[in-house]
Tab-separated table of C-alpha atoms in Angstrom:
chain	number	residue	atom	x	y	z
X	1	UNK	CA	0.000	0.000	0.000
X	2	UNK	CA	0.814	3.392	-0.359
X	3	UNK	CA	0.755	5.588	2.782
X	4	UNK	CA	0.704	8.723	3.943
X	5	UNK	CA	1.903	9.564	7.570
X	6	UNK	CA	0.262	13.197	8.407
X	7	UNK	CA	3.530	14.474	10.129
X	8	UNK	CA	7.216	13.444	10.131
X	9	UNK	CA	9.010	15.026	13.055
X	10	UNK	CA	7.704	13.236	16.281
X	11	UNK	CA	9.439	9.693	17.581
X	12	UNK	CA	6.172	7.928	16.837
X	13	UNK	CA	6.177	8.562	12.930
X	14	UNK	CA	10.303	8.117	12.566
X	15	UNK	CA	9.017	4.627	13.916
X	16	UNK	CA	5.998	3.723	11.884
X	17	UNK	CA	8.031	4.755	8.842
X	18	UNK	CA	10.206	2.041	9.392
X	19	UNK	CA	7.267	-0.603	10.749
X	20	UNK	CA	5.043	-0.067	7.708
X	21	UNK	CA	8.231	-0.345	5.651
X	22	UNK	CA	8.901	-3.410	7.254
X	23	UNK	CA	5.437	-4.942	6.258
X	24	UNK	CA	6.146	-3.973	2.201
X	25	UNK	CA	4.733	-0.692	2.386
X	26	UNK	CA	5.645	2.629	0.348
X	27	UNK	CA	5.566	5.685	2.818
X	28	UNK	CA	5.567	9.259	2.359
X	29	UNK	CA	4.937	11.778	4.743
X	30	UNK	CA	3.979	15.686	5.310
X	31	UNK	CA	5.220	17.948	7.638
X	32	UNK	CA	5.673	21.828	7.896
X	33	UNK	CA	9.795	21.701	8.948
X	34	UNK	CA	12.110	20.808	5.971
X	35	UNK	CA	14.481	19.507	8.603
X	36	UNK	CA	12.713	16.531	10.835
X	37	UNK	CA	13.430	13.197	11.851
X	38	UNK	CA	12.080	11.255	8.962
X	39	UNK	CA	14.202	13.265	6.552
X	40	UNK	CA	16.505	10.765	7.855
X	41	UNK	CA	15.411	7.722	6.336
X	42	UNK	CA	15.938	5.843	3.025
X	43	UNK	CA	12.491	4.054	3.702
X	44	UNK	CA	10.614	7.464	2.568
X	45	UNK	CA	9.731	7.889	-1.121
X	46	UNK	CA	8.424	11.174	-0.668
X	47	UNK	CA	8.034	14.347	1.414
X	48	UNK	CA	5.309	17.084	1.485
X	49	UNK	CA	5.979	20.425	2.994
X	50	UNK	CA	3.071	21.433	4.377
X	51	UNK	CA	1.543	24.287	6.550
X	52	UNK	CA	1.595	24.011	10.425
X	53	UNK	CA	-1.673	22.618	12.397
X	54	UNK	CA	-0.679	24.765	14.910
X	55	UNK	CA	-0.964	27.781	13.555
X	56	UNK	CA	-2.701	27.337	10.393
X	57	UNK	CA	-4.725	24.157	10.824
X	58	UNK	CA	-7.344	25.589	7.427
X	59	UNK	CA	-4.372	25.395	5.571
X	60	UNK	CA	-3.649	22.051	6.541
X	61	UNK	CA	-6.234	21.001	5.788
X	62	UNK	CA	-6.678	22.293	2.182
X	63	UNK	CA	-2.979	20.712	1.939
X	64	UNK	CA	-3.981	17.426	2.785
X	65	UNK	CA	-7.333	17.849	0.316
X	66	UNK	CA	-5.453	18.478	-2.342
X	67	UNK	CA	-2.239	16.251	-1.998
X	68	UNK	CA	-4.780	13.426	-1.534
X	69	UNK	CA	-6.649	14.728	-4.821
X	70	UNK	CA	-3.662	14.684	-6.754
X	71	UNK	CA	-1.580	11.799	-6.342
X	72	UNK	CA	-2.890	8.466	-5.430
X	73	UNK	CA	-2.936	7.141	-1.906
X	74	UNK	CA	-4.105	4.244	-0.511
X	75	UNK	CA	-4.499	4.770	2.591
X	76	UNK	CA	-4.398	8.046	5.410
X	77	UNK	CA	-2.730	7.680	8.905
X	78	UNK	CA	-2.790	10.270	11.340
X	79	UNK	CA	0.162	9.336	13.493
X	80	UNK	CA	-0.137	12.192	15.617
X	81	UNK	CA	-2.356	15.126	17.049
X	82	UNK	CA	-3.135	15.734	13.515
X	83	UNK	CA	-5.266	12.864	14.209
X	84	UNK	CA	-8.164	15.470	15.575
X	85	UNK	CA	-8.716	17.004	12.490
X	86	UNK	CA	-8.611	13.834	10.287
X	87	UNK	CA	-11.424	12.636	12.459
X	88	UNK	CA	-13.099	15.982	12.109
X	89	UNK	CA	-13.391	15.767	8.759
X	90	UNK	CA	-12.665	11.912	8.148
X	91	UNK	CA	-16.200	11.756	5.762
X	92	UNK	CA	-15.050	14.437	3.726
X	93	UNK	CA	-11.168	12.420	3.227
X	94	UNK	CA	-13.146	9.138	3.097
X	95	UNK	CA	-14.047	9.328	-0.563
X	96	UNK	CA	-10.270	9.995	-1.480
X	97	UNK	CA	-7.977	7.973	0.544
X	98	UNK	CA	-8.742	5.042	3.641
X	99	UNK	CA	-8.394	5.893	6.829
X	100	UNK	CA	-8.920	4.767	10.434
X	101	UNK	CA	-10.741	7.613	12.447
X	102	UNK	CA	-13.555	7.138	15.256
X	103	UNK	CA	-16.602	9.705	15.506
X	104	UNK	CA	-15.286	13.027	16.185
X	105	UNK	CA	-17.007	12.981	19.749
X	106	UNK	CA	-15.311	10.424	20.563
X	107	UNK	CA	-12.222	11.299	19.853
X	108	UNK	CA	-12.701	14.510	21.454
X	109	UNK	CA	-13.289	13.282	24.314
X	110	UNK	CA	-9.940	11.256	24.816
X	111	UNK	CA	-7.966	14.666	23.777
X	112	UNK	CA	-7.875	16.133	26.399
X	113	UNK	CA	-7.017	15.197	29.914
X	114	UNK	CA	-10.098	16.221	31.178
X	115	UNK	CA	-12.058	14.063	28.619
X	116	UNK	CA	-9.889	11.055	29.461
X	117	UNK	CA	-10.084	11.760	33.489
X	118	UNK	CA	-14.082	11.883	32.798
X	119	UNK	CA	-14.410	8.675	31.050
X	120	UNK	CA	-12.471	6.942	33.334
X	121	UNK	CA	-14.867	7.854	36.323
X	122	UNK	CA	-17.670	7.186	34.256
X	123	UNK	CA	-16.281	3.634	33.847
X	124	UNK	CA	-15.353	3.554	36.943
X	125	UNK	CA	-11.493	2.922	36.195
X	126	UNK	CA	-8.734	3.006	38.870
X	127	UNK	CA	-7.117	6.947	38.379
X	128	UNK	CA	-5.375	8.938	41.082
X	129	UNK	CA	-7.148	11.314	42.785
X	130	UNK	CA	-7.676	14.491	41.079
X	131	UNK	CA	-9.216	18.034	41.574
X	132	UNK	CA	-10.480	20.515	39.129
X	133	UNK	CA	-9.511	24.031	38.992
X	134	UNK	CA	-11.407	26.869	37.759
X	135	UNK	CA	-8.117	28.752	37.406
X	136	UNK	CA	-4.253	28.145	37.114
X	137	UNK	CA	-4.281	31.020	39.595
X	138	UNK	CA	-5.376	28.951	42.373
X	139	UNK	CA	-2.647	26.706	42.437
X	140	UNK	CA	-0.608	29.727	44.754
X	141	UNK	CA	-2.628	28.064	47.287
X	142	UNK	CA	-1.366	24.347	47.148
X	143	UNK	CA	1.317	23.420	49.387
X	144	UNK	CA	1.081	19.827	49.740
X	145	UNK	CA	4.056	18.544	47.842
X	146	UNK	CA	4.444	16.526	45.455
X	147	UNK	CA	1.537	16.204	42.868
X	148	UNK	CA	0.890	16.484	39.240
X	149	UNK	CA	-0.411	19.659	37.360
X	150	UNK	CA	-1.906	18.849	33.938
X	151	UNK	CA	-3.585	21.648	31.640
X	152	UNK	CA	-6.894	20.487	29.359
X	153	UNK	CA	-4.838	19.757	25.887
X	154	UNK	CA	-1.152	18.814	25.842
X	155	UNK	CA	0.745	15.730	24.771
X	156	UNK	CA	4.318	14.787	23.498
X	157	UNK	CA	5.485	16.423	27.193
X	158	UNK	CA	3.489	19.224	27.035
X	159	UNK	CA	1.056	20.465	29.215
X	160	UNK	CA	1.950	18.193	32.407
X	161	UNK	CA	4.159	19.523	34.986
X	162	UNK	CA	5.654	17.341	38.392
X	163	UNK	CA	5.749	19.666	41.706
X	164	UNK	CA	7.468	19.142	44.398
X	165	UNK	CA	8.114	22.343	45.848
X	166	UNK	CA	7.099	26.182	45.324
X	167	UNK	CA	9.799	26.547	42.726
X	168	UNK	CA	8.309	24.303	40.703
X	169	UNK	CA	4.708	25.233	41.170
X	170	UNK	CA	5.556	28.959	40.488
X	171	UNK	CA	7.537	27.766	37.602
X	172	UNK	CA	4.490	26.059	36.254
X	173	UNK	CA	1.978	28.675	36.766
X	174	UNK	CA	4.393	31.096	34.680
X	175	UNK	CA	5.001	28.673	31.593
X	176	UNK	CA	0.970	27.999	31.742
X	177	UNK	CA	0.628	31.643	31.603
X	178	UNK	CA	3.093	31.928	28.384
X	179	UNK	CA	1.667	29.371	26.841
X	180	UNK	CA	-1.797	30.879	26.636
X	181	UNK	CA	-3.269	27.905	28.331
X	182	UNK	CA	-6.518	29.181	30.074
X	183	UNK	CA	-9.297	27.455	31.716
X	184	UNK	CA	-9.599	24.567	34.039
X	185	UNK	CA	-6.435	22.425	35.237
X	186	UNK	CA	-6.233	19.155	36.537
X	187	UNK	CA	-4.244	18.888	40.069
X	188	UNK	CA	-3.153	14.894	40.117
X	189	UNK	CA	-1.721	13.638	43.304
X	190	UNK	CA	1.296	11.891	43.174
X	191	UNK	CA	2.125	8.236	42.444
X	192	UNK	CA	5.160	5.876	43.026
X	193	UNK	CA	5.684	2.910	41.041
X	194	UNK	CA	6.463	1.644	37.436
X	195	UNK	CA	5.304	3.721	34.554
X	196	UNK	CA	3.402	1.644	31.765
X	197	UNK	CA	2.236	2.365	28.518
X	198	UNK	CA	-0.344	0.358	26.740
X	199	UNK	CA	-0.582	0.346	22.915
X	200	UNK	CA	-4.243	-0.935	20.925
X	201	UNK	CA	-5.886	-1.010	17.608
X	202	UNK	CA	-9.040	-0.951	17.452
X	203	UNK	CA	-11.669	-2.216	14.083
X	204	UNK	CA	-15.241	-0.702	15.103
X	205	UNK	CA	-15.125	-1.258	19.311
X	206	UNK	CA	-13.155	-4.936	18.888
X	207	UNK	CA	-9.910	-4.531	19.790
X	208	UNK	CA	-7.390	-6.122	17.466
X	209	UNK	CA	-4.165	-5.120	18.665
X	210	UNK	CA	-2.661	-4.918	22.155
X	211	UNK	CA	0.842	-4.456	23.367
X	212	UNK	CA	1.998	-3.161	26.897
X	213	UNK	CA	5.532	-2.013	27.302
X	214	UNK	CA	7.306	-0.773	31.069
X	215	UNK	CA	9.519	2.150	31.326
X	216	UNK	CA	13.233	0.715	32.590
X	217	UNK	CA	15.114	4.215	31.879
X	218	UNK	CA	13.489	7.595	31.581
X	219	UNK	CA	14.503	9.686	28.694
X	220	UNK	CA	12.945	12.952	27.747
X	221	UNK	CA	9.791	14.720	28.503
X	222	UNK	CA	8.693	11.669	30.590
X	223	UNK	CA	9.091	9.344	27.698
X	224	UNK	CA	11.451	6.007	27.828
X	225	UNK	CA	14.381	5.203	26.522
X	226	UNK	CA	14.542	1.884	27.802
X	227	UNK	CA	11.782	-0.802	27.734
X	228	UNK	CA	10.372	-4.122	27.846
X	229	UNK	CA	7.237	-5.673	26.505
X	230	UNK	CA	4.715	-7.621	29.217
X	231	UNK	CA	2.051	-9.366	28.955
X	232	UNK	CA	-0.986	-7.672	30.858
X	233	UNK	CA	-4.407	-9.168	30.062
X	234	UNK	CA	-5.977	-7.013	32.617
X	235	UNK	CA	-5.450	-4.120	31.439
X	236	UNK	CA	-6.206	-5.211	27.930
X	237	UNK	CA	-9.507	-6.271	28.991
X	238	UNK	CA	-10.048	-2.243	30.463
X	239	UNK	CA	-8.994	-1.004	27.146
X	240	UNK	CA	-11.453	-2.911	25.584
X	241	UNK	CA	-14.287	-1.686	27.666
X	242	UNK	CA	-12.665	1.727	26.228
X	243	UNK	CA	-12.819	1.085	23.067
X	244	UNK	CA	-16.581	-0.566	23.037
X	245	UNK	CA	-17.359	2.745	24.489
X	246	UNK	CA	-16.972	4.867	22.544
X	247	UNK	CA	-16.986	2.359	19.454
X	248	UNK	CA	-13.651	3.697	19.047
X	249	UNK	CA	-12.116	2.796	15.544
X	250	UNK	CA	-8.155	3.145	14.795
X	251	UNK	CA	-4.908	3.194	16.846
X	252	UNK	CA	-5.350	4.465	20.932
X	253	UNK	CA	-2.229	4.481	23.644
X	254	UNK	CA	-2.673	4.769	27.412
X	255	UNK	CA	-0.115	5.674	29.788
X	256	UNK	CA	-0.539	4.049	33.456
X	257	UNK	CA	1.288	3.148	36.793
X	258	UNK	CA	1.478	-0.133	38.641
X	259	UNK	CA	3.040	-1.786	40.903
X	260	UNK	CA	5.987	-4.380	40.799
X	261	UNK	CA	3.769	-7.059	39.676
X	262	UNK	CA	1.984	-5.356	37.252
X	263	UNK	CA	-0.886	-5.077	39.132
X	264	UNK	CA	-3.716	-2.200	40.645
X	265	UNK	CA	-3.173	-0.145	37.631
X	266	UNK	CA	-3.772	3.679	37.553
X	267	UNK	CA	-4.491	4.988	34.470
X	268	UNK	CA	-3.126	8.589	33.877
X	269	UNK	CA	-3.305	9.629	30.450
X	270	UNK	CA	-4.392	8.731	26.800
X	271	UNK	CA	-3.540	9.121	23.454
X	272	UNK	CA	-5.722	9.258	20.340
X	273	UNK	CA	-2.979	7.728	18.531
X	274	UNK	CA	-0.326	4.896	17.870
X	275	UNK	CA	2.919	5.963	19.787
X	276	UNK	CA	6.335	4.941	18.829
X	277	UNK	CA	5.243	1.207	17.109
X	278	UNK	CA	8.567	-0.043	16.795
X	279	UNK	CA	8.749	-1.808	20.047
X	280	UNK	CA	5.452	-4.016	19.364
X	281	UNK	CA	6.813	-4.723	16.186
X	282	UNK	CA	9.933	-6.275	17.537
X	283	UNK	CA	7.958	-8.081	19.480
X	284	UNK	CA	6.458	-9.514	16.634
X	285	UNK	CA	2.805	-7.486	16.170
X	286	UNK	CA	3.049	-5.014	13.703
X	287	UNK	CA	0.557	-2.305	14.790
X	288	UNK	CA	0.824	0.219	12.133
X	289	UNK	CA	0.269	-2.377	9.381
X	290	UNK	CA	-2.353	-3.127	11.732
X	291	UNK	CA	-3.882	0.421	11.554
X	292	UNK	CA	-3.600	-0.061	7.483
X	293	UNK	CA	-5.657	-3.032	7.749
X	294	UNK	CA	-8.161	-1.759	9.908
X	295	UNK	CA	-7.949	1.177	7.584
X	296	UNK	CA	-8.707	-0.829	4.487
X	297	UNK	CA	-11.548	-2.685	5.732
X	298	UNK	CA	-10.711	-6.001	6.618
X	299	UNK	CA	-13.116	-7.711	8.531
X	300	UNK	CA	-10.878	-11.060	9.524
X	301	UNK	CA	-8.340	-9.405	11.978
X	302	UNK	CA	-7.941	-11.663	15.078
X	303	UNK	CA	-7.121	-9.950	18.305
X	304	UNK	CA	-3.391	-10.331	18.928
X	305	UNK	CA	-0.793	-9.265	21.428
X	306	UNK	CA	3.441	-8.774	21.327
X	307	UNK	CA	5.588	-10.958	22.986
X	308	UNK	CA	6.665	-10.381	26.366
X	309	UNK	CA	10.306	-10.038	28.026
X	310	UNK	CA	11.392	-8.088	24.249
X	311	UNK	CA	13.486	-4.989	25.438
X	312	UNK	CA	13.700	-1.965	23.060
X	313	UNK	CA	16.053	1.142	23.625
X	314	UNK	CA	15.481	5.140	22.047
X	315	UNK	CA	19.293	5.999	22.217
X	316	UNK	CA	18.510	9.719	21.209
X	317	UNK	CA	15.953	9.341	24.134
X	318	UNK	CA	18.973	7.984	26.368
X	319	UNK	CA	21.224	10.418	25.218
X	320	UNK	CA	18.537	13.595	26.142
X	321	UNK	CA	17.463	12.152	29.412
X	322	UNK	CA	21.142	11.449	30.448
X	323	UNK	CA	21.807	14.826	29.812
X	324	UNK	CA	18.265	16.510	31.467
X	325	UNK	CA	18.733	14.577	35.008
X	326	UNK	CA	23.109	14.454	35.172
X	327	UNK	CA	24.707	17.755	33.232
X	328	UNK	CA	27.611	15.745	33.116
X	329	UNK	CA	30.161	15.093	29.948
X	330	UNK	CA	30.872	12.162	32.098
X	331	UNK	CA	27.488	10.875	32.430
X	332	UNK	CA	26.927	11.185	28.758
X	333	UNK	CA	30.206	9.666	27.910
X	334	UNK	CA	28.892	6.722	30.193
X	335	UNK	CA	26.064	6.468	28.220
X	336	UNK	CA	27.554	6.962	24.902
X	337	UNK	CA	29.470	4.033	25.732
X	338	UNK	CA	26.772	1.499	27.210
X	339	UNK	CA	24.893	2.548	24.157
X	340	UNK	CA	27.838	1.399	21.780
X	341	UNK	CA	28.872	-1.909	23.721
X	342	UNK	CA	25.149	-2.911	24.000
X	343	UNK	CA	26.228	-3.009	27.844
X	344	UNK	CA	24.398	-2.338	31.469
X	345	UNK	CA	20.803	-1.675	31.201
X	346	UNK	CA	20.829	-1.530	27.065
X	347	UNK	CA	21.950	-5.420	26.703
X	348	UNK	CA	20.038	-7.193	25.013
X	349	UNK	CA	18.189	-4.161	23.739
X	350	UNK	CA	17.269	-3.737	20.041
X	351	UNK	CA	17.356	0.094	18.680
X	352	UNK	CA	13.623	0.836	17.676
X	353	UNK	CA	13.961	4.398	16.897
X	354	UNK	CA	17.219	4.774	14.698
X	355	UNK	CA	18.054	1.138	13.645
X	356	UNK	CA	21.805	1.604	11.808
X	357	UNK	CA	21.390	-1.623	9.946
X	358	UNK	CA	18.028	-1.268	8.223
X	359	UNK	CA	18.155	2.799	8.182
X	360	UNK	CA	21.460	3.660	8.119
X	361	UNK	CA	20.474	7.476	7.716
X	362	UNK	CA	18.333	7.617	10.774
X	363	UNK	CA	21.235	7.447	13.021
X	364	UNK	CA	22.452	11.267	11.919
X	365	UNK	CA	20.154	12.741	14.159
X	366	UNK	CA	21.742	10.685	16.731
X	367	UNK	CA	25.105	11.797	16.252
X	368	UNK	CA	24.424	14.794	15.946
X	369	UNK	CA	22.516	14.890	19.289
X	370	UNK	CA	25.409	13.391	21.009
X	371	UNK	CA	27.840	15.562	19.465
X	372	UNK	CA	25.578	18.902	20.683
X	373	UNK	CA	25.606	17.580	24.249
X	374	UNK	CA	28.839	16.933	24.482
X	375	UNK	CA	29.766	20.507	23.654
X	376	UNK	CA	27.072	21.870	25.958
X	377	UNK	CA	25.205	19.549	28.524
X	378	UNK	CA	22.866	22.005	29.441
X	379	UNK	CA	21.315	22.438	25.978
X	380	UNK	CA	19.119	19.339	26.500
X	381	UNK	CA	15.844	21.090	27.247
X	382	UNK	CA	16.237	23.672	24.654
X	383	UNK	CA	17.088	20.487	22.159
X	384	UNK	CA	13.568	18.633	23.165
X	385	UNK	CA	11.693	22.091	23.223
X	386	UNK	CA	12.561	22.049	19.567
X	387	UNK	CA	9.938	19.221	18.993
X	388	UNK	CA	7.571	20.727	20.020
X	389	UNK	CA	6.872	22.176	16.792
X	390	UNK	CA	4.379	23.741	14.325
X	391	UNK	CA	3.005	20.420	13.547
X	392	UNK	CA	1.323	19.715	16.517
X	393	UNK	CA	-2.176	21.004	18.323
X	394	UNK	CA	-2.872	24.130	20.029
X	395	UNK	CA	-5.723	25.208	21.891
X	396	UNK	CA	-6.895	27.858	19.582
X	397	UNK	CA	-6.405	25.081	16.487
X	398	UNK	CA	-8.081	22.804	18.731
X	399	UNK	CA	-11.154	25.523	18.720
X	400	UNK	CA	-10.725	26.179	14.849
X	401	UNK	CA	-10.640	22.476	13.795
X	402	UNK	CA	-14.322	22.114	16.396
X	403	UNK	CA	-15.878	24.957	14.326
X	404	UNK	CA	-14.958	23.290	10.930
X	405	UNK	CA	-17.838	22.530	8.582
């Protein structure tokens, strides 16, 4: 098949270029920087420069109109927050291309945090406890440390912010207020224990696809750049009371904690999307050809789950979070070097994000990252702010894309 990722810069479509390449298919993506990490592949056959959904989400979305209307495309996957506007106007794309998009109220609902903390009481789903303020303002008044500040829309690191002390909570409150991000927030308390993530595809409320994954070493932004695949039929079996739900229909990821045994989950936050796929595939269950499937129609798709005990490593995500929590040449060196001699907590770990041998241009990015670091340690944060580009959601596209027609 021919497909079309809707952005190239984030970790999750540098992966699902290579998985759908892996299961024979041609990819090409669109993005709004001319400089991103799937420029970086030989497994891409073609590149669109588009406009940015964050800032000009109309002219996305006459982009992706016409670029579908022009060349021929089999089918449409919204690897990332472009994913709310493909569902928002999924019947008018439907007639040109296949796709994999659940009712726009639906996927509304799991954008935000709110939406997700909602549904979860509604199913009556373990979460931590949470309160909702009217106003960022009123966090000057919390001083019960630690817990978890999360604004309505946010994802890839945004819009969630850890306090333990008042430095951090005034910290927060003045990058909330920069960022334009009024209304309610969500005040989380705190939880100890191992982070999860939980990947699904769903085909009209059935889930299809299930892989569950534990954070071993944190890398940037909260993400991982070390983990291993489990097998956790429990939580499966909440997912799919998710997905029956809201009949959802396409790729969804959910972030939760638990404890050493994988057990009395708490689920934190979701994702109307497939994140970083290159760790279930490895594991032998190929979600994003998964998605195409589901995309095209086919009505025979068992449900199926990844191996367990599979360990997967991000070394540009090792490399960043090294640098974040350490400042330290040494530290990175130390890294560097486990990452080289497949040694310490990377043994037996299988690159899923830059894999030399079947990309050999995606490890640039890598080298280059190291090489930045080296010279300045402390340039980490500015390096992962950089991600946070034009291509992703922002509240007042969020409100433009609702009012579409």
């Amino acid at each position: 098949m021919r497909v079309l990722l809707t952005e190239g810069s984030s970790t999750s479509a540098r992966e699902a270029i290579t998985a759908l390449a892996l299961a024979g298919h041609a990819v090409a993506y669109c993005d709004p920087a001319p400089i991103c990490l799937g420029r970086f592949s030989r497994l891409v056959f073609r590149r669109y420069r588009c406009p940015p959904l964050g800032t000009d989400p109309d002219g996305f979305r006459r982009f992706l109109e016409q670029v579908l209307e022009r060349d021929r495309f089999d089918v449409l996957v919204p690897i990332h927050e472009q994913g709310y506007l493909v569902a928002r106007i999924a019947d008018r794309l439907r007639p040109l291309v296949a796709l994999a998009a659940p009712a726009f109220a639906a996927f509304d609902r799991l954008q935000t945090k709110l939406g997700f903390h909602d549904l979860l009481r509604e199913l009556g789903l373990p979460q931590p406890p949470a309160i909702l303020l009217d106003d960022a303002g009123e966090l000057t008044r919390c001083e019960r440390f630690p817990f978890v500040v999360k604004t309505v829309l946010g994802t890839a690191g945004r819009g969630t912010w850890p306090i333990r002390s008042p430095a951090e909570r005034n910290r927060a409150l003045a990058e909330i207020g920069a960022a334009a991000a009024g209304g309610p927030i969500l005040l989380q308390g705190w939880v100890r224990g191992p982070l999860e993530q939980a990947q699904t595809v769903f085909q009209a409320g059935r889930l299809v696809g299930f892989h569950a994954t534990r954070r071993l070493v944190e890398g940037a932004g909260g993400g991982a750049a070390l983990k291993e695949s489990f097998d956790r039929p429990a939580i499966a079996a909440d997912l799919a009371r998710i997905g029956a739900h809201l009949s959802w229909h396409g790729a969804l990821s959910v972030d939760y904690f638990t404890n050493e045994a994988g057990g009395d989950p708490l689920y934190i936050d979701a994702n109307p999307r497939l994140v970083e796929p290159m760790a279930a595939t490895l594991a032998g269950l190929n979600l994003a050809d998964r998605l195409v499937r589901v995309s095209l129609g086919c009505d025979d798709l068992p449900c199926a789950s990844g191996r367990p005990g599979v360990r997967t490593r991000l070394a540009l995500q090792a490399l960043l979070g090294t640098a974040l929590h350490h400042r330290s040449r040494r530290a990175l060196i130390g890294t560097i070097t486990r990452l080289l001699a497949d040694s310490g907590p990377f043994a037996d770990a299988r690159e899923e994000l830059t894999p030399a041998a079947l990309d050999s241009p995606g490890v640039l990015p890598v080298v280059g990252a190291a090489m930045m670091l080296l010279a300045r340690p402390g340039s980490a944060q500015a390096m992962i702010g950089k991600g946070w580009g034009a291509h992703l959601l922002t509240p007042e596209a969020a409100r433009r894309i609702q009012e579409m027609v």
